[in-house]
PDB file of C-alpha atoms in Angstrom:
ATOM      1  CA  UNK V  16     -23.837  -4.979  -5.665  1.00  0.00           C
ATOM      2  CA  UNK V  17     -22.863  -2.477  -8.481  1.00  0.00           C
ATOM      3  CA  UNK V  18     -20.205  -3.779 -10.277  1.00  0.00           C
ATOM      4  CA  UNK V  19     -20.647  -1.918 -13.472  1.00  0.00           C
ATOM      5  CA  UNK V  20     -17.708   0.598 -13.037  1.00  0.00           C
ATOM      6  CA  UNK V  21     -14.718   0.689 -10.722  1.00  0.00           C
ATOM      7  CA  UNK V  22     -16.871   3.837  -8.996  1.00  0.00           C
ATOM      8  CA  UNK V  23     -19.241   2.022  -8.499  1.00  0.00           C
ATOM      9  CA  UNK V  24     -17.797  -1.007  -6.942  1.00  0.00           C
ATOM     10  CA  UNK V  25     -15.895   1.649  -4.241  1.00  0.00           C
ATOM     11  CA  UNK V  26     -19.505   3.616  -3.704  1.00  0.00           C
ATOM     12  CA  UNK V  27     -20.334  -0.100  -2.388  1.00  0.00           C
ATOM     13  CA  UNK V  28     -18.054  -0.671  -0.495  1.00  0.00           C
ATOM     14  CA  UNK V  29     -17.906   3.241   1.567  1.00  0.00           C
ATOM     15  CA  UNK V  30     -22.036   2.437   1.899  1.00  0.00           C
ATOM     16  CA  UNK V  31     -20.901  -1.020   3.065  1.00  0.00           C
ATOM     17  CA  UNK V  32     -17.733   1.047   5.989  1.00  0.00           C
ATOM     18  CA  UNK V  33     -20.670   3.700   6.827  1.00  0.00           C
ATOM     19  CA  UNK V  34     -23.509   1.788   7.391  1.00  0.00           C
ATOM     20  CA  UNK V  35     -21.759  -1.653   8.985  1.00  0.00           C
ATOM     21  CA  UNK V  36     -23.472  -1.548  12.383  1.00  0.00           C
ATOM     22  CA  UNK V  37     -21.373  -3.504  15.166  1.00  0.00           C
ATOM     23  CA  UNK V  38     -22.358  -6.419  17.317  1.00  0.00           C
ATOM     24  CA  UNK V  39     -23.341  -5.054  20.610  1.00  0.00           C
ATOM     25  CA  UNK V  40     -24.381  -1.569  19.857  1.00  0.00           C
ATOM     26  CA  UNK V  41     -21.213  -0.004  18.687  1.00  0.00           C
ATOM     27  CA  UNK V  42     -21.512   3.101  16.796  1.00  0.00           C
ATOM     28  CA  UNK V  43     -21.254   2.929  13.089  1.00  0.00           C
ATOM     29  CA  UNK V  44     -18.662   5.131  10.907  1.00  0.00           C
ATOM     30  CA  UNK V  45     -20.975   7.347   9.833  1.00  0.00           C
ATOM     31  CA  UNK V  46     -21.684   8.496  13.656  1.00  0.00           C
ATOM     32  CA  UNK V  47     -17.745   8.428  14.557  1.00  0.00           C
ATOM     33  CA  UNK V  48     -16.400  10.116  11.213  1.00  0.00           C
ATOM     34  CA  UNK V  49     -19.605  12.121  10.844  1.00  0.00           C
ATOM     35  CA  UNK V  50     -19.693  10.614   7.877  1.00  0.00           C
ATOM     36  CA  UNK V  51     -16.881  12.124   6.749  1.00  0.00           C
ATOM     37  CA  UNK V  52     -15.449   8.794   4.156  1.00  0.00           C
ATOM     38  CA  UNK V  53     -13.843  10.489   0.960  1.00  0.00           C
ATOM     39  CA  UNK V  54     -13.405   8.524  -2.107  1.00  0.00           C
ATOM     40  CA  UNK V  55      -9.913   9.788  -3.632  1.00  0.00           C
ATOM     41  CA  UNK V  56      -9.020  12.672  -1.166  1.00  0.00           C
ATOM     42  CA  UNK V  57     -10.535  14.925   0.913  1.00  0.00           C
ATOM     43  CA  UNK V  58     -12.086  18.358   0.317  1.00  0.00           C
ATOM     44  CA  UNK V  59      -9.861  21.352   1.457  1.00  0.00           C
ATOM     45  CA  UNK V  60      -9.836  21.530   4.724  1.00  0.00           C
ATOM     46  CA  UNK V  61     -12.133  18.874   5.978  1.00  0.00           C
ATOM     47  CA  UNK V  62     -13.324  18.774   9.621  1.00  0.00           C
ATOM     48  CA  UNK V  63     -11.077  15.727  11.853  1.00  0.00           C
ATOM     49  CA  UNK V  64     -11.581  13.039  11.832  1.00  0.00           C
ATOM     50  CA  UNK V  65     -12.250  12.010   8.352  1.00  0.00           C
ATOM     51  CA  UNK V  66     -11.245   8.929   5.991  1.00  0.00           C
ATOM     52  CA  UNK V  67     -10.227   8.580   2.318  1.00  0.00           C
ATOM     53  CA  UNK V  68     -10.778   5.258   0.136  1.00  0.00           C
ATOM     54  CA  UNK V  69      -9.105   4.623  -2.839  1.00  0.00           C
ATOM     55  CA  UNK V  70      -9.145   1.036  -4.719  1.00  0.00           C
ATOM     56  CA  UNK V  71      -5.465   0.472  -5.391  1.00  0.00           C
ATOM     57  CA  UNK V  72      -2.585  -1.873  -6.545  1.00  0.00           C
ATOM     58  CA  UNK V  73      -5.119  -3.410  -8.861  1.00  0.00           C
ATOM     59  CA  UNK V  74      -4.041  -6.757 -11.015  1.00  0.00           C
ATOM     60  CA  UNK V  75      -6.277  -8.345 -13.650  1.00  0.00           C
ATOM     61  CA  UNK V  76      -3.867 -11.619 -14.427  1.00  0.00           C
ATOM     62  CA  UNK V  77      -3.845 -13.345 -16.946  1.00  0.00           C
ATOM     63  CA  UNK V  78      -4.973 -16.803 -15.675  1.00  0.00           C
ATOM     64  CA  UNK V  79      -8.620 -15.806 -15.739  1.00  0.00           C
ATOM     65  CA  UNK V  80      -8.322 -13.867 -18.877  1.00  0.00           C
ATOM     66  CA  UNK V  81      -8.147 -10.823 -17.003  1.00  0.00           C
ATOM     67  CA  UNK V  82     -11.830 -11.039 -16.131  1.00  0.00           C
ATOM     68  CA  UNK V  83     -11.171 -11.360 -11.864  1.00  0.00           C
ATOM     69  CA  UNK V  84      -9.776  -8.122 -10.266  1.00  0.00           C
ATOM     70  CA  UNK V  85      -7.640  -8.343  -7.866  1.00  0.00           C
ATOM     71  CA  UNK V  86      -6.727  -5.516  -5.422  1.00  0.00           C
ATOM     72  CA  UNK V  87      -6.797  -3.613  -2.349  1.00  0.00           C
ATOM     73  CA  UNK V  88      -9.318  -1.159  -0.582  1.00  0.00           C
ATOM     74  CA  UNK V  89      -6.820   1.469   0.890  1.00  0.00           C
ATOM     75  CA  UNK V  90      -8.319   2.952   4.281  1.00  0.00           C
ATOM     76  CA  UNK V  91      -6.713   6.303   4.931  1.00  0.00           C
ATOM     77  CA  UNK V  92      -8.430   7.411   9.025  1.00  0.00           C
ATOM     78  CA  UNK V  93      -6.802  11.096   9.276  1.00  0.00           C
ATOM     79  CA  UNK V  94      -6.790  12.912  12.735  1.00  0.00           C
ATOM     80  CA  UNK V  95      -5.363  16.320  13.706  1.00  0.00           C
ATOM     81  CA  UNK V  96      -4.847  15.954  17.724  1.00  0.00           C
ATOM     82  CA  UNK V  97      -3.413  13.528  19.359  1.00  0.00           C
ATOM     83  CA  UNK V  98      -6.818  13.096  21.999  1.00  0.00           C
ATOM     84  CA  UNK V  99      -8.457  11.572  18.719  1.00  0.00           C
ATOM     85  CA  UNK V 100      -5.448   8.540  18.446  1.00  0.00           C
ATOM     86  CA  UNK V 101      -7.627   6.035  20.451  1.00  0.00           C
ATOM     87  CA  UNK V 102     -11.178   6.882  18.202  1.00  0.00           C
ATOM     88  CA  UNK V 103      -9.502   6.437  15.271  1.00  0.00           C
ATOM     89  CA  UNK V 104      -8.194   3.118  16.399  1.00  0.00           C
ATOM     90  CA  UNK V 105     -11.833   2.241  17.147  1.00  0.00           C
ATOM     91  CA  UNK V 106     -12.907   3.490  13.819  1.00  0.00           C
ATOM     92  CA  UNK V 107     -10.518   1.144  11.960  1.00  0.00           C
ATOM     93  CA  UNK V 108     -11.838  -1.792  14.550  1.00  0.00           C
ATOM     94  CA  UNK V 109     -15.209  -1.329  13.009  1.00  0.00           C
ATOM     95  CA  UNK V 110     -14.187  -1.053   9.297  1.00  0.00           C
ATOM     96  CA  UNK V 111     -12.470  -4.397   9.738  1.00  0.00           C
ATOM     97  CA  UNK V 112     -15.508  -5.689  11.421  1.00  0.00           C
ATOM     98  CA  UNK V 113     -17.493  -4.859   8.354  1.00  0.00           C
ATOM     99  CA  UNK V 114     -14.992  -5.955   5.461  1.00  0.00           C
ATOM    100  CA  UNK V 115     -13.231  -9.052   6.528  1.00  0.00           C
ATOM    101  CA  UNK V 116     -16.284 -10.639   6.069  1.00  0.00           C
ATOM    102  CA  UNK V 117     -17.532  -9.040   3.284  1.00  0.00           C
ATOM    103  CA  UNK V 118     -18.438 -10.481   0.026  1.00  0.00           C
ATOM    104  CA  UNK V 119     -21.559  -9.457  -2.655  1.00  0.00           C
ATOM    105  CA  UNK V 120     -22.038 -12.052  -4.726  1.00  0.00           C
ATOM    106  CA  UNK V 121     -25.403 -10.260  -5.916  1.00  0.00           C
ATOM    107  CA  UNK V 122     -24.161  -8.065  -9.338  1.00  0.00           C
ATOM    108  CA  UNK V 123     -20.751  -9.879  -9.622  1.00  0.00           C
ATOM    109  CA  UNK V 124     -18.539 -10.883  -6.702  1.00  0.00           C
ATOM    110  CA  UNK V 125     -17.087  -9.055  -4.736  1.00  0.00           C
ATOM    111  CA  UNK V 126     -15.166 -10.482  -1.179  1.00  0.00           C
ATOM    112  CA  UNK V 127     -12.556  -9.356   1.357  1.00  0.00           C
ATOM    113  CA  UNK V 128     -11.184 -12.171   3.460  1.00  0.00           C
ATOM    114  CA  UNK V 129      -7.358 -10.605   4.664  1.00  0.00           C
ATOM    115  CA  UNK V 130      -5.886  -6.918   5.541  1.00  0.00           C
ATOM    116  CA  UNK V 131      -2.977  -5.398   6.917  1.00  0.00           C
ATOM    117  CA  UNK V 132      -3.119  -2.487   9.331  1.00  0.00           C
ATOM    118  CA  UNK V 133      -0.940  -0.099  10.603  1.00  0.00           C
ATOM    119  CA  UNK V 134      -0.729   3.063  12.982  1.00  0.00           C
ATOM    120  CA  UNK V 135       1.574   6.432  12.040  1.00  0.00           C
ATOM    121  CA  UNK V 136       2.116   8.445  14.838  1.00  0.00           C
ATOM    122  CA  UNK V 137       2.449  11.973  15.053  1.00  0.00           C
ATOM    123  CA  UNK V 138       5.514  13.727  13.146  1.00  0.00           C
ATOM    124  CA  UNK V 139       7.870  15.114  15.182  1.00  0.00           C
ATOM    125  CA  UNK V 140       9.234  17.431  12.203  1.00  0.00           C
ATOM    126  CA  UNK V 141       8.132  21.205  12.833  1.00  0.00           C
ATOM    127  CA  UNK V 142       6.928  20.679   8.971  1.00  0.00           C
ATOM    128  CA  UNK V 143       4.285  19.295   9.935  1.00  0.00           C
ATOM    129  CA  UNK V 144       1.639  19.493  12.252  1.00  0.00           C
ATOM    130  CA  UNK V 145       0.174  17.102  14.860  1.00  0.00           C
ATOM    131  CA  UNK V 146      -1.011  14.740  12.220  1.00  0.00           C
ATOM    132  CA  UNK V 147      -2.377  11.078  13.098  1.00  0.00           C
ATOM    133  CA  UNK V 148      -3.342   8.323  10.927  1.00  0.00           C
ATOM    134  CA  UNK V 149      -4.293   4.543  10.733  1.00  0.00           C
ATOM    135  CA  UNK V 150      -3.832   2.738   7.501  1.00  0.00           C
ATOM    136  CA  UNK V 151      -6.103  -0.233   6.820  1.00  0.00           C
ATOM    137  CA  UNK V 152      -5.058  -1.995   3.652  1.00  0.00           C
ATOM    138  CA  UNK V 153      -8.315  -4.645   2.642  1.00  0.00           C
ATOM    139  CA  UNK V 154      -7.168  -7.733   0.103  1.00  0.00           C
ATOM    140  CA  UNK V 155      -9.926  -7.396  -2.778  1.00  0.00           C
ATOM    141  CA  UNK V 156     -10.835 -10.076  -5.462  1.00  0.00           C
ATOM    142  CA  UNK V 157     -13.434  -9.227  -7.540  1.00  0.00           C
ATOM    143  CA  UNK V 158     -15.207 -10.367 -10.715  1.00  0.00           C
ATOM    144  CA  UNK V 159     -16.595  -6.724 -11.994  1.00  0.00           C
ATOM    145  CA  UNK V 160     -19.648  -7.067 -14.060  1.00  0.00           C
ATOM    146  CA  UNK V 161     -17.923  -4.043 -16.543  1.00  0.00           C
ATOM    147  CA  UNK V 162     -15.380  -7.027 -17.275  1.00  0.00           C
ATOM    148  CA  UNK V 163     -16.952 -10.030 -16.904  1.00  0.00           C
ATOM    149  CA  UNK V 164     -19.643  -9.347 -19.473  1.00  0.00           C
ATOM    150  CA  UNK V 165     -17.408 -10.154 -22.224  1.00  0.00           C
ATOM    151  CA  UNK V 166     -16.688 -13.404 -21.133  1.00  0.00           C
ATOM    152  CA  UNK V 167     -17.433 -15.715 -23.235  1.00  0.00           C
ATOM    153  CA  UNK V 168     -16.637 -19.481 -21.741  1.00  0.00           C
TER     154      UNK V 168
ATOM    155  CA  UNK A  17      24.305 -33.494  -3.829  1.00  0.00           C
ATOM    156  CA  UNK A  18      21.013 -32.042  -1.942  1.00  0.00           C
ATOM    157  CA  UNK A  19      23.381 -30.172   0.321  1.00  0.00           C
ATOM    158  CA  UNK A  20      24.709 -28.545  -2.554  1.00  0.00           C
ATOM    159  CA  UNK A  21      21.609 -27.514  -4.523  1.00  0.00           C
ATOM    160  CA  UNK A  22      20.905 -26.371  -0.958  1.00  0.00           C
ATOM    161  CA  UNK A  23      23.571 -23.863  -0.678  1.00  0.00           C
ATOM    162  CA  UNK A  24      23.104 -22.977  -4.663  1.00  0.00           C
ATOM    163  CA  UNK A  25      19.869 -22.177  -3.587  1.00  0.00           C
ATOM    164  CA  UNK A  26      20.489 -20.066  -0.459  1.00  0.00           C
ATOM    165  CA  UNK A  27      23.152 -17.862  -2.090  1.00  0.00           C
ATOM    166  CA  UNK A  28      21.105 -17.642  -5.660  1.00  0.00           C
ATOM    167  CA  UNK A  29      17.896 -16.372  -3.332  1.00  0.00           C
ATOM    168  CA  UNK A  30      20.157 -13.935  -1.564  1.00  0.00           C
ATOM    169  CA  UNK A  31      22.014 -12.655  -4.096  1.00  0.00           C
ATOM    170  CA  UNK A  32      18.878 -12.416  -6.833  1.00  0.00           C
ATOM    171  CA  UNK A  33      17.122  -9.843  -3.528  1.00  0.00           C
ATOM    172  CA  UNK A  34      19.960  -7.951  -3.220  1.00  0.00           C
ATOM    173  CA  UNK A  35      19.901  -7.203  -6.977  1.00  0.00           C
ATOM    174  CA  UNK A  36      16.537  -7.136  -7.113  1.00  0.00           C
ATOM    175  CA  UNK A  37      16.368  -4.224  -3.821  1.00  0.00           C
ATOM    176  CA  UNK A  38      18.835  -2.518  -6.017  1.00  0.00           C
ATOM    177  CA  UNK A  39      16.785  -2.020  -8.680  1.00  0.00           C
ATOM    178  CA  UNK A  40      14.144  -0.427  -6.373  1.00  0.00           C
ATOM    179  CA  UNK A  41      16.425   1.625  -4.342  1.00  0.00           C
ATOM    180  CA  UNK A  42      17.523   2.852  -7.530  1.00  0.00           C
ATOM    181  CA  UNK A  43      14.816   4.109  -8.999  1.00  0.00           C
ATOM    182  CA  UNK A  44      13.589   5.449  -5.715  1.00  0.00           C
ATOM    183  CA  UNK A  45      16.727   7.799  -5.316  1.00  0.00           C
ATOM    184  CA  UNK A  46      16.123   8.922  -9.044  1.00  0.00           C
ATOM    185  CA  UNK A  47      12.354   9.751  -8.390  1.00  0.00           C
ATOM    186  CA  UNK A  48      13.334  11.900  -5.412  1.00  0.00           C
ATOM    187  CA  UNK A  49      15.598  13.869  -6.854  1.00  0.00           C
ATOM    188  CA  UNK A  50      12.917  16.362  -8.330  1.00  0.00           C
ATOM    189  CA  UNK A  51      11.211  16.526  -4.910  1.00  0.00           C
ATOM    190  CA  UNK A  52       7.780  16.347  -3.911  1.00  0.00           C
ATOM    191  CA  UNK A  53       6.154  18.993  -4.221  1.00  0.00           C
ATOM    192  CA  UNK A  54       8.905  20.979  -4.591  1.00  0.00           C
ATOM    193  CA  UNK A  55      12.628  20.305  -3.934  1.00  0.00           C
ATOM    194  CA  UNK A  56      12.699  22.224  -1.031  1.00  0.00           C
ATOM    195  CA  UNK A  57      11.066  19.145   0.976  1.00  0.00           C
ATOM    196  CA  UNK A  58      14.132  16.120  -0.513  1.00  0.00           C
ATOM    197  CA  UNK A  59      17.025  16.553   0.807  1.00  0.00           C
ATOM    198  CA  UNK A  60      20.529  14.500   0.089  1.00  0.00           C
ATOM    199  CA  UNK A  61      20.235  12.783   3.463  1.00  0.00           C
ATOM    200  CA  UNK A  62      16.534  11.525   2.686  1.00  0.00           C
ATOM    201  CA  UNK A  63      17.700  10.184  -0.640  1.00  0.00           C
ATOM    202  CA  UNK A  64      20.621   8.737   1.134  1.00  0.00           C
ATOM    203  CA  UNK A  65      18.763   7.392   3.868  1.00  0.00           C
ATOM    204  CA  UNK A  66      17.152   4.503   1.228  1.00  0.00           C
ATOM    205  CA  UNK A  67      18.659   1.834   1.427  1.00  0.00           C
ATOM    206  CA  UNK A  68      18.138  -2.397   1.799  1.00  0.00           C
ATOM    207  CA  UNK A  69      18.772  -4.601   4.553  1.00  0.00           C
ATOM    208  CA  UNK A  70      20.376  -7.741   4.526  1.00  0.00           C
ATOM    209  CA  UNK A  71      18.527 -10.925   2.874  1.00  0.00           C
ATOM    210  CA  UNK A  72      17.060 -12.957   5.873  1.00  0.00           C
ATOM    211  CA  UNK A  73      15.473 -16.266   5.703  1.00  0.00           C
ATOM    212  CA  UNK A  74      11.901 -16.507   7.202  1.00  0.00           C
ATOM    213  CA  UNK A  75       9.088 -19.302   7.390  1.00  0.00           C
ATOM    214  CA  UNK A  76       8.062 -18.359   3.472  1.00  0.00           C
ATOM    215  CA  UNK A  77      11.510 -17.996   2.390  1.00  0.00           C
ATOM    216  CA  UNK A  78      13.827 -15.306   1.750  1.00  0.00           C
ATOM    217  CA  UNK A  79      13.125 -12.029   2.018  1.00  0.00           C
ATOM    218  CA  UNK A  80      14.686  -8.425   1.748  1.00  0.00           C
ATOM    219  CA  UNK A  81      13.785  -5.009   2.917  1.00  0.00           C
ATOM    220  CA  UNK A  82      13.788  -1.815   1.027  1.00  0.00           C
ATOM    221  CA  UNK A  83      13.408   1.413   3.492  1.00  0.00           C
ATOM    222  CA  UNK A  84      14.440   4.738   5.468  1.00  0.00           C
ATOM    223  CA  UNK A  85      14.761   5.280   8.917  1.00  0.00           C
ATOM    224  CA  UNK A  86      13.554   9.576   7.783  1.00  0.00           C
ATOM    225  CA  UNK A  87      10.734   9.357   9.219  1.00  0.00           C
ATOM    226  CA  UNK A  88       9.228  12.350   6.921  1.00  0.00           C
ATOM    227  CA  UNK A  89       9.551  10.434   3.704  1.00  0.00           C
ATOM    228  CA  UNK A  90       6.437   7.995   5.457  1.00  0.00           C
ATOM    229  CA  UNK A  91       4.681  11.231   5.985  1.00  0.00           C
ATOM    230  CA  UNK A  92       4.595  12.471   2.493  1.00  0.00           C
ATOM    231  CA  UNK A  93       3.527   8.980   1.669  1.00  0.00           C
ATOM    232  CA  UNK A  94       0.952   8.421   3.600  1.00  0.00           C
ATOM    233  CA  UNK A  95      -0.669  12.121   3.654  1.00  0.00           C
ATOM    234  CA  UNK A  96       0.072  14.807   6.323  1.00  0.00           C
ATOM    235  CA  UNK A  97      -0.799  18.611   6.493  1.00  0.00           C
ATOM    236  CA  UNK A  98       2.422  20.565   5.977  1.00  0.00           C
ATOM    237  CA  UNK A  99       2.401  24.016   7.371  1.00  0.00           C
ATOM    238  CA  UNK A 100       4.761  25.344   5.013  1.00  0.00           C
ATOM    239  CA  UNK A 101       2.257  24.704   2.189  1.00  0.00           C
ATOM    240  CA  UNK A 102      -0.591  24.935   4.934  1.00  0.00           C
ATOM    241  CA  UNK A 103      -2.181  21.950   3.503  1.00  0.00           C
ATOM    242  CA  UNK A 104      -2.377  18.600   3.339  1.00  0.00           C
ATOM    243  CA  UNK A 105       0.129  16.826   1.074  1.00  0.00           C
ATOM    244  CA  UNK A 106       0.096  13.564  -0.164  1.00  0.00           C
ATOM    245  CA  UNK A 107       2.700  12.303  -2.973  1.00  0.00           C
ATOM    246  CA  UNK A 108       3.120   8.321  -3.423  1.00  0.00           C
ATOM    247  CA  UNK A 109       6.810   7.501  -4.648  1.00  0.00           C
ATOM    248  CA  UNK A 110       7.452   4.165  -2.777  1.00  0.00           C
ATOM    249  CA  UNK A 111       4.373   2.265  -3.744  1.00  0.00           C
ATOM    250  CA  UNK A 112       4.506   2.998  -7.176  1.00  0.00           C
ATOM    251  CA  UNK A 113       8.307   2.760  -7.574  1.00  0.00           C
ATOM    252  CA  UNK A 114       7.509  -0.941  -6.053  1.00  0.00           C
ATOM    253  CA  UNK A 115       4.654  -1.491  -8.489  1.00  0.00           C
ATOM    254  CA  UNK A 116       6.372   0.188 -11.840  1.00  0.00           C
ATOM    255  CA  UNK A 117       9.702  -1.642 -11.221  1.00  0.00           C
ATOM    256  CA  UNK A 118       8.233  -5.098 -10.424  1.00  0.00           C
ATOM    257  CA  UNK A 119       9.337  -6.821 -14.374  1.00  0.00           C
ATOM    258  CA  UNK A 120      12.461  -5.335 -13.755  1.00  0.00           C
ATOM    259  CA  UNK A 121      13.375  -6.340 -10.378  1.00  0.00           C
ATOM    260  CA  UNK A 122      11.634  -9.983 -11.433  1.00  0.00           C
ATOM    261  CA  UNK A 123      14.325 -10.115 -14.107  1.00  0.00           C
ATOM    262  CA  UNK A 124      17.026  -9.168 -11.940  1.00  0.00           C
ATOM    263  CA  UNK A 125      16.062 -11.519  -9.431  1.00  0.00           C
ATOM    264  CA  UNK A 126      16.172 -14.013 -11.779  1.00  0.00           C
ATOM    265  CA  UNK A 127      19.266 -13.412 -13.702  1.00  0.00           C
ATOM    266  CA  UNK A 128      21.279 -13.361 -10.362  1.00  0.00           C
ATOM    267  CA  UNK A 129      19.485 -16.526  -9.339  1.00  0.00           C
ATOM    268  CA  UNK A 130      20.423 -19.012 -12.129  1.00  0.00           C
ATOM    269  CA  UNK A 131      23.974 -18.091 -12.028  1.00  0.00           C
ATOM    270  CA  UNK A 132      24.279 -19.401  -8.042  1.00  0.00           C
ATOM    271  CA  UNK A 133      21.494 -21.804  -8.438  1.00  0.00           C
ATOM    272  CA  UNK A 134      23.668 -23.907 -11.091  1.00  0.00           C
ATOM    273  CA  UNK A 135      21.403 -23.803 -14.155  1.00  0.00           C
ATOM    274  CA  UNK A 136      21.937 -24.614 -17.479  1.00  0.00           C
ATOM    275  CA  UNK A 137      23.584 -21.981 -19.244  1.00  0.00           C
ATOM    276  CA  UNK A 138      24.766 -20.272 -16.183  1.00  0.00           C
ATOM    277  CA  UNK A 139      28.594 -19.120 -15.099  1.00  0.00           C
TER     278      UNK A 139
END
């Protein structure tokens, strides 16, 4: 595990959502977004579906001398028709099979033990067009190598 | 005397979420008022619309909601393509209102709390 930037730790983790292969065959994320997993936001105008990562809401507290991380992996899965509601739900089903039980322990640690998930449905405001998403929300703690090399206990 | 630490407590937790929802809704409404993008897309009755509920005890304790029922507002905040601007648009508010006024609503919490609670030093 890279954990020698805050880039690098999220490059990880998107290899880690697009290469997860589920029990039983399932396809991974990088066959049912076509490996379409921003980090940040999308491209103009990217082909649907598609997902954008971000590493948010991060905390570096003071009761480990600000050398753990803790955070969350946001999980944006975008659609534009309402036909691709049920594969995005299945897309989110795998990236919670791969990081709920995901830790790295191999460059710094790295784990995800908890999210929160939720479904938006399509906007019935003539702003805006037929517009799915599912929000995954992944619990981070991590001890970052770029941090932790300074410690000194 | 447990019974009325009890209630101290009750009203103190209720009262300290109310103030402390207060200081979110507040800066929410303030935030809005240049817009998102733009202000054609904020309009009175979306700044209107945020508001709190009422303090309600669950199995961790208090708790208190700050929201909208304008179902656009979640849009902008969670991404959407907007033909107007035909493209997608994306502009957090709530998340980092919650985030940037966390000391403050801490302290208000607090403040609010100690006078019901009965501390030292309190009304």
């Amino acid at each position: 595990m890279a954990t020698t930037s805050t880039a690098a730790l999220i490059q990880q983790v998107r290899t880690k959502l697009l290469n997860f292969a589920p029990a039983g065959g399932g396809q991974t994320l990088t066959t049912r977004l076509g490996g379409r997993l921003y980090i940040g936001q999308a491209p103009e105008n990217p082909a649907f579906p598609h997902g954008v990562m971000r590493f948010i809401n991060t905390v570096k507290g003071g009761a480990y001398n600000g050398d753990r991380v803790s955070g969350d992996i946001e999980l944006m899965l975008y659609g534009n028709t309402v036909a691709q509601a049920q594969s995005l739900e299945d897309a989110a089903d795998v990236a919670e099979q791969a990081l709920l039980r995901y830790k790295d322990a191999t460059g710094g640690l790295v784990f995800s033990r908890e999210s929160i998930r939720d479904s938006v449905s399509p906007p019935s405001d003539p702003a805006m067009a037929a517009f799915i998403s599912v929000r995954c929300l992944f619990a981070v703690k991590a001890w970052p190598t770029y941090i932790t090399q300074y410690a000194t206990t | 005397m447990l019974g009325r630490f009890n209630r101290g407590f009750d009203e103190g937790s209720q009262k300290g979420l109310i103030a402390a929802a207060y200081i979110a809704t507040n800066e929410l409404k303030r935030r809005l008022r240049g817009g998102y993008t733009s202000g054609q897309f904020v309009t009175g009755n979306a700044i209107n619309s945020i508001t709190r509920s009422e303090p309600v005890r669950t199995a961790n304790g208090w708790k208190i909601v700050v929201g909208t029922n304008v179902l656009y507002m979640l849009y902008w905040e969670l991404g959407h393509f907007n033909l107007f601007m035909r493209r997608f648009a994306r502009v957090e508010h709530w998340r980092l209102t919650m985030i940037d006024t966390r000391a403050q609503q801490q302290e208000a919490f607090t403040r609010v709390f100690r006078q019901y609670a009965g501390a030292p030093g309190s009304r």
